[in-house]
PDB file of C-alpha atoms in Angstrom:
ATOM      1  CA  LEU A1339      -5.037  -7.811   0.653  1.00 41.00           C
ATOM      2  CA  THR A1340      -6.021 -11.398   0.236  1.00 46.00           C
ATOM      3  CA  SER A1341      -2.657 -13.116   0.559  1.00 52.00           C
ATOM      4  CA  PRO A1342       0.131 -13.026   3.159  1.00 53.00           C
ATOM      5  CA  VAL A1343       2.712 -10.246   3.046  1.00 55.00           C
ATOM      6  CA  VAL A1344       5.738 -12.162   1.749  1.00 56.00           C
ATOM      7  CA  PHE A1345       9.046 -10.312   1.865  1.00 57.00           C
ATOM      8  CA  GLY A1346      10.388 -12.224  -1.160  1.00 55.00           C
ATOM      9  CA  GLN A1347       7.395 -11.201  -3.284  1.00 56.00           C
ATOM     10  CA  GLY A1348       7.183  -7.469  -2.749  1.00 59.00           C
ATOM     11  CA  GLY A1349       6.620  -7.085   0.993  1.00 66.00           C
ATOM     12  CA  VAL A1350       9.079  -4.881   2.879  1.00 70.00           C
ATOM     13  CA  ALA A1351       9.866  -3.767   6.408  1.00 74.00           C
ATOM     14  CA  THR A1352       9.368  -0.013   6.070  1.00 74.00           C
ATOM     15  CA  TRP A1353      10.302   1.082   9.592  1.00 74.00           C
ATOM     16  CA  ILE A1354      12.233  -0.631  12.378  1.00 77.00           C
ATOM     17  CA  ASP A1355      12.314   1.048  15.777  1.00 78.00           C
ATOM     18  CA  PRO A1356      14.412  -1.220  18.065  1.00 77.00           C
ATOM     19  CA  GLY A1357      12.703  -1.881  21.385  1.00 75.00           C
ATOM     20  CA  ASN A1358       9.432  -0.467  20.084  1.00 76.00           C
ATOM     21  CA  SER A1359       8.085  -1.876  16.801  1.00 78.00           C
ATOM     22  CA  ILE A1360       8.554  -3.014  13.231  1.00 79.00           C
ATOM     23  CA  GLU A1361       6.278  -1.685  10.507  1.00 79.00           C
ATOM     24  CA  PHE A1362       5.754  -3.561   7.258  1.00 78.00           C
ATOM     25  CA  GLY A1363       3.532  -3.844   4.231  1.00 76.00           C
ATOM     26  CA  VAL A1364       3.444  -3.916   0.450  1.00 74.00           C
ATOM     27  CA  PRO A1365       5.044  -0.792  -1.077  1.00 72.00           C
ATOM     28  CA  SER A1366       3.577  -1.387  -4.537  1.00 79.00           C
ATOM     29  CA  GLN A1367       0.630  -3.665  -5.230  1.00 79.00           C
ATOM     30  CA  SER A1368       1.479  -3.820  -8.929  1.00 81.00           C
ATOM     31  CA  VAL A1369       5.104  -4.894  -8.334  1.00 78.00           C
ATOM     32  CA  ALA A1370       4.066  -7.459  -5.698  1.00 78.00           C
ATOM     33  CA  PHE A1371       1.415  -8.875  -8.042  1.00 78.00           C
ATOM     34  CA  SER A1372       3.896  -9.109 -10.920  1.00 80.00           C
ATOM     35  CA  LYS A1373       6.469 -10.881  -8.723  1.00 76.00           C
ATOM     36  CA  SER A1374       3.846 -13.339  -7.478  1.00 76.00           C
ATOM     37  CA  LYS A1375       3.088 -14.216 -11.122  1.00 79.00           C
ATOM     38  CA  GLY A1376       6.780 -14.499 -12.052  1.00 82.00           C
ATOM     39  CA  LYS A1377       6.633 -11.452 -14.334  1.00 81.00           C
ATOM     40  CA  ALA A1378       9.329  -8.784 -14.606  1.00 81.00           C
ATOM     41  CA  LYS A1379       6.955  -6.087 -15.838  1.00 81.00           C
ATOM     42  CA  VAL A1380       3.641  -4.866 -14.459  1.00 81.00           C
ATOM     43  CA  LEU A1381       0.707  -5.846 -16.655  1.00 76.00           C
ATOM     44  CA  ASP A1382      -1.090  -2.862 -18.210  1.00 79.00           C
ATOM     45  CA  SER A1383      -4.408  -4.345 -17.145  1.00 78.00           C
ATOM     46  CA  PHE A1384      -3.492  -4.328 -13.426  1.00 80.00           C
ATOM     47  CA  ILE A1385      -5.781  -2.164 -11.270  1.00 81.00           C
ATOM     48  CA  PRO A1386      -4.651  -1.614  -7.658  1.00 80.00           C
ATOM     49  CA  GLN A1387      -7.062  -2.245  -4.806  1.00 75.00           C
ATOM     50  CA  PRO A1388      -8.207   1.157  -3.469  1.00 76.00           C
ATOM     51  CA  ARG A1389      -8.190   2.124   0.194  1.00 73.00           C
ATOM     52  CA  PRO A1390     -11.368   1.178   2.054  1.00 69.00           C
ATOM     53  CA  GLN A1391     -13.599   4.033   3.165  1.00 68.00           C
ATOM     54  CA  ALA A1392     -12.096   5.309   6.414  1.00 60.00           C
ATOM     55  CA  ALA A1393     -15.517   6.188   7.803  1.00 59.00           C
ATOM     56  CA  LEU A1394     -16.391   2.484   7.921  1.00 53.00           C
ATOM     57  CA  VAL A1395     -13.732   1.618  10.503  1.00 55.00           C
ATOM     58  CA  GLN A1396     -12.443   4.879  11.982  1.00 54.00           C
ATOM     59  CA  ASP A1397     -14.828   4.928  14.939  1.00 58.00           C
ATOM     60  CA  ASP A1398     -14.388   1.262  15.891  1.00 61.00           C
ATOM     61  CA  LEU A1399     -13.086   0.998  19.429  1.00 62.00           C
ATOM     62  CA  SER A1400      -9.900  -0.900  20.162  1.00 63.00           C
ATOM     63  CA  THR A1401     -10.236  -2.715  23.452  1.00 75.00           C
ATOM     64  CA  LYS A1402      -6.580  -3.757  23.669  1.00 87.00           C
ATOM     65  CA  SER A1403      -3.687  -1.420  24.432  1.00 91.00           C
ATOM     66  CA  HIS A1404      -0.202  -1.753  22.907  1.00 90.00           C
ATOM     67  CA  ASP A1405       1.063  -2.992  26.269  1.00 93.00           C
ATOM     68  CA  ARG A1406       3.458  -5.813  25.342  1.00 91.00           C
ATOM     69  CA  ALA A1407       5.671  -7.284  22.658  1.00 88.00           C
ATOM     70  CA  GLY A1408       4.208  -9.328  19.813  1.00 89.00           C
ATOM     71  CA  LEU A1409       1.019  -7.363  19.187  1.00 90.00           C
ATOM     72  CA  LEU A1410      -0.115  -6.893  15.582  1.00 89.00           C
ATOM     73  CA  SER A1411      -1.838  -3.603  14.843  1.00 88.00           C
ATOM     74  CA  LEU A1412      -3.321  -1.657  11.947  1.00 85.00           C
ATOM     75  CA  PRO A1413      -3.939   2.059  11.454  1.00 84.00           C
ATOM     76  CA  LYS A1414      -7.168   3.148  13.190  1.00 81.00           C
ATOM     77  CA  LYS A1415      -8.584   4.364   9.868  1.00 77.00           C
ATOM     78  CA  GLY A1416      -7.969   0.916   8.363  1.00 74.00           C
ATOM     79  CA  LEU A1417      -5.651  -0.695   5.832  1.00 73.00           C
ATOM     80  CA  GLY A1418      -4.158   1.783   3.422  1.00 73.00           C
ATOM     81  CA  TYR A1419      -3.997   4.659   5.914  1.00 72.00           C
ATOM     82  CA  GLY A1420      -0.644   3.975   7.602  1.00 71.00           C
ATOM     83  CA  GLY A1421       1.471   6.476   5.674  1.00 70.00           C
ATOM     84  CA  THR A1422       1.114  10.162   5.027  1.00 69.00           C
ATOM     85  CA  GLY A1423      -2.235   9.853   3.245  1.00 68.00           C
ATOM     86  CA  PHE A1424      -0.812  11.190  -0.007  1.00 72.00           C
ATOM     87  CA  GLU A1425       0.208   7.789  -1.406  1.00 75.00           C
ATOM     88  CA  SER A1426      -1.424   6.491  -4.572  1.00 79.00           C
ATOM     89  CA  ASP A1427      -3.782   3.512  -4.298  1.00 78.00           C
ATOM     90  CA  ASP A1428      -0.929   1.358  -5.641  1.00 76.00           C
ATOM     91  CA  GLU A1429       1.370   2.402  -2.777  1.00 77.00           C
ATOM     92  CA  CYS A1430      -1.069   2.958   0.110  1.00 73.00           C
ATOM     93  CA  TYR A1431      -0.493  -0.412   1.842  1.00 75.00           C
ATOM     94  CA  GLU A1432       3.229   0.144   2.460  1.00 75.00           C
ATOM     95  CA  ARG A1433       2.880   0.914   6.180  1.00 74.00           C
ATOM     96  CA  SER A1434      -0.204  -1.129   6.974  1.00 80.00           C
ATOM     97  CA  PHE A1435       1.015  -3.579   9.606  1.00 84.00           C
ATOM     98  CA  LEU A1436       2.986  -3.151  12.811  1.00 87.00           C
ATOM     99  CA  ILE A1437       4.319  -5.632  15.385  1.00 89.00           C
ATOM    100  CA  THR A1438       5.336  -4.298  18.774  1.00 89.00           C
ATOM    101  CA  ASP A1439       8.707  -5.163  20.292  1.00 88.00           C
ATOM    102  CA  GLY A1440       7.651  -4.040  23.747  1.00 88.00           C
ATOM    103  CA  PRO A1441       5.036  -1.829  25.407  1.00 90.00           C
ATOM    104  CA  ALA A1442       4.163   1.149  23.185  1.00 89.00           C
ATOM    105  CA  PRO A1443       1.051   2.855  24.628  1.00 90.00           C
ATOM    106  CA  SER A1444       1.625   5.935  22.455  1.00 89.00           C
ATOM    107  CA  LEU A1445       0.472   3.841  19.471  1.00 87.00           C
ATOM    108  CA  ASP A1446      -3.039   3.576  20.978  1.00 88.00           C
ATOM    109  CA  GLN A1447      -3.845   7.026  19.550  1.00 86.00           C
ATOM    110  CA  SER A1448      -3.238   6.100  15.911  1.00 84.00           C
ATOM    111  CA  ARG A1449      -3.428   2.296  15.677  1.00 87.00           C
ATOM    112  CA  ARG A1450      -5.651  -0.575  16.838  1.00 87.00           C
ATOM    113  CA  VAL A1451      -4.491  -3.989  18.063  1.00 90.00           C
ATOM    114  CA  VAL A1452      -5.949  -6.770  15.928  1.00 86.00           C
ATOM    115  CA  GLY A1453      -3.880  -9.777  16.997  1.00 88.00           C
ATOM    116  CA  GLN A1454      -0.940 -11.184  18.872  1.00 88.00           C
ATOM    117  CA  ILE A1455       1.964 -13.376  17.845  1.00 84.00           C
ATOM    118  CA  LEU A1456       1.988 -16.354  20.174  1.00 80.00           C
ATOM    119  CA  ASP A1457       4.975 -18.319  18.879  1.00 72.00           C
ATOM    120  CA  GLY A1458       7.673 -17.128  16.538  1.00 59.00           C
ATOM    121  CA  SER A1459       8.931 -20.584  15.560  1.00 57.00           C
TER     122      SER A1459
END
């Protein structure tokens, strides 16, 4: 993904767990691309970006725990691996990003912290 996840252009909050986290992503790359271009229909020439090879990032160590609110995390296997694993390449980024709403150490098993929100204004 090379542009921000914009809720008005195809991005959605896919899971909200009050007091724990909010998960979000792009449910369909083709629909998001069409909306960003002002088109109502997906172009036949559109080819979705495939998932990266999980072996490239799966063994990377995460040095930060999900120990506070405002942490941004990704699936440990990388972008495109946040759902069930059975999604098509077009739909695989739906559950890519997560922001914690408080400490959630149980997420350390399946996700890695990659950033922190410092100011919400």
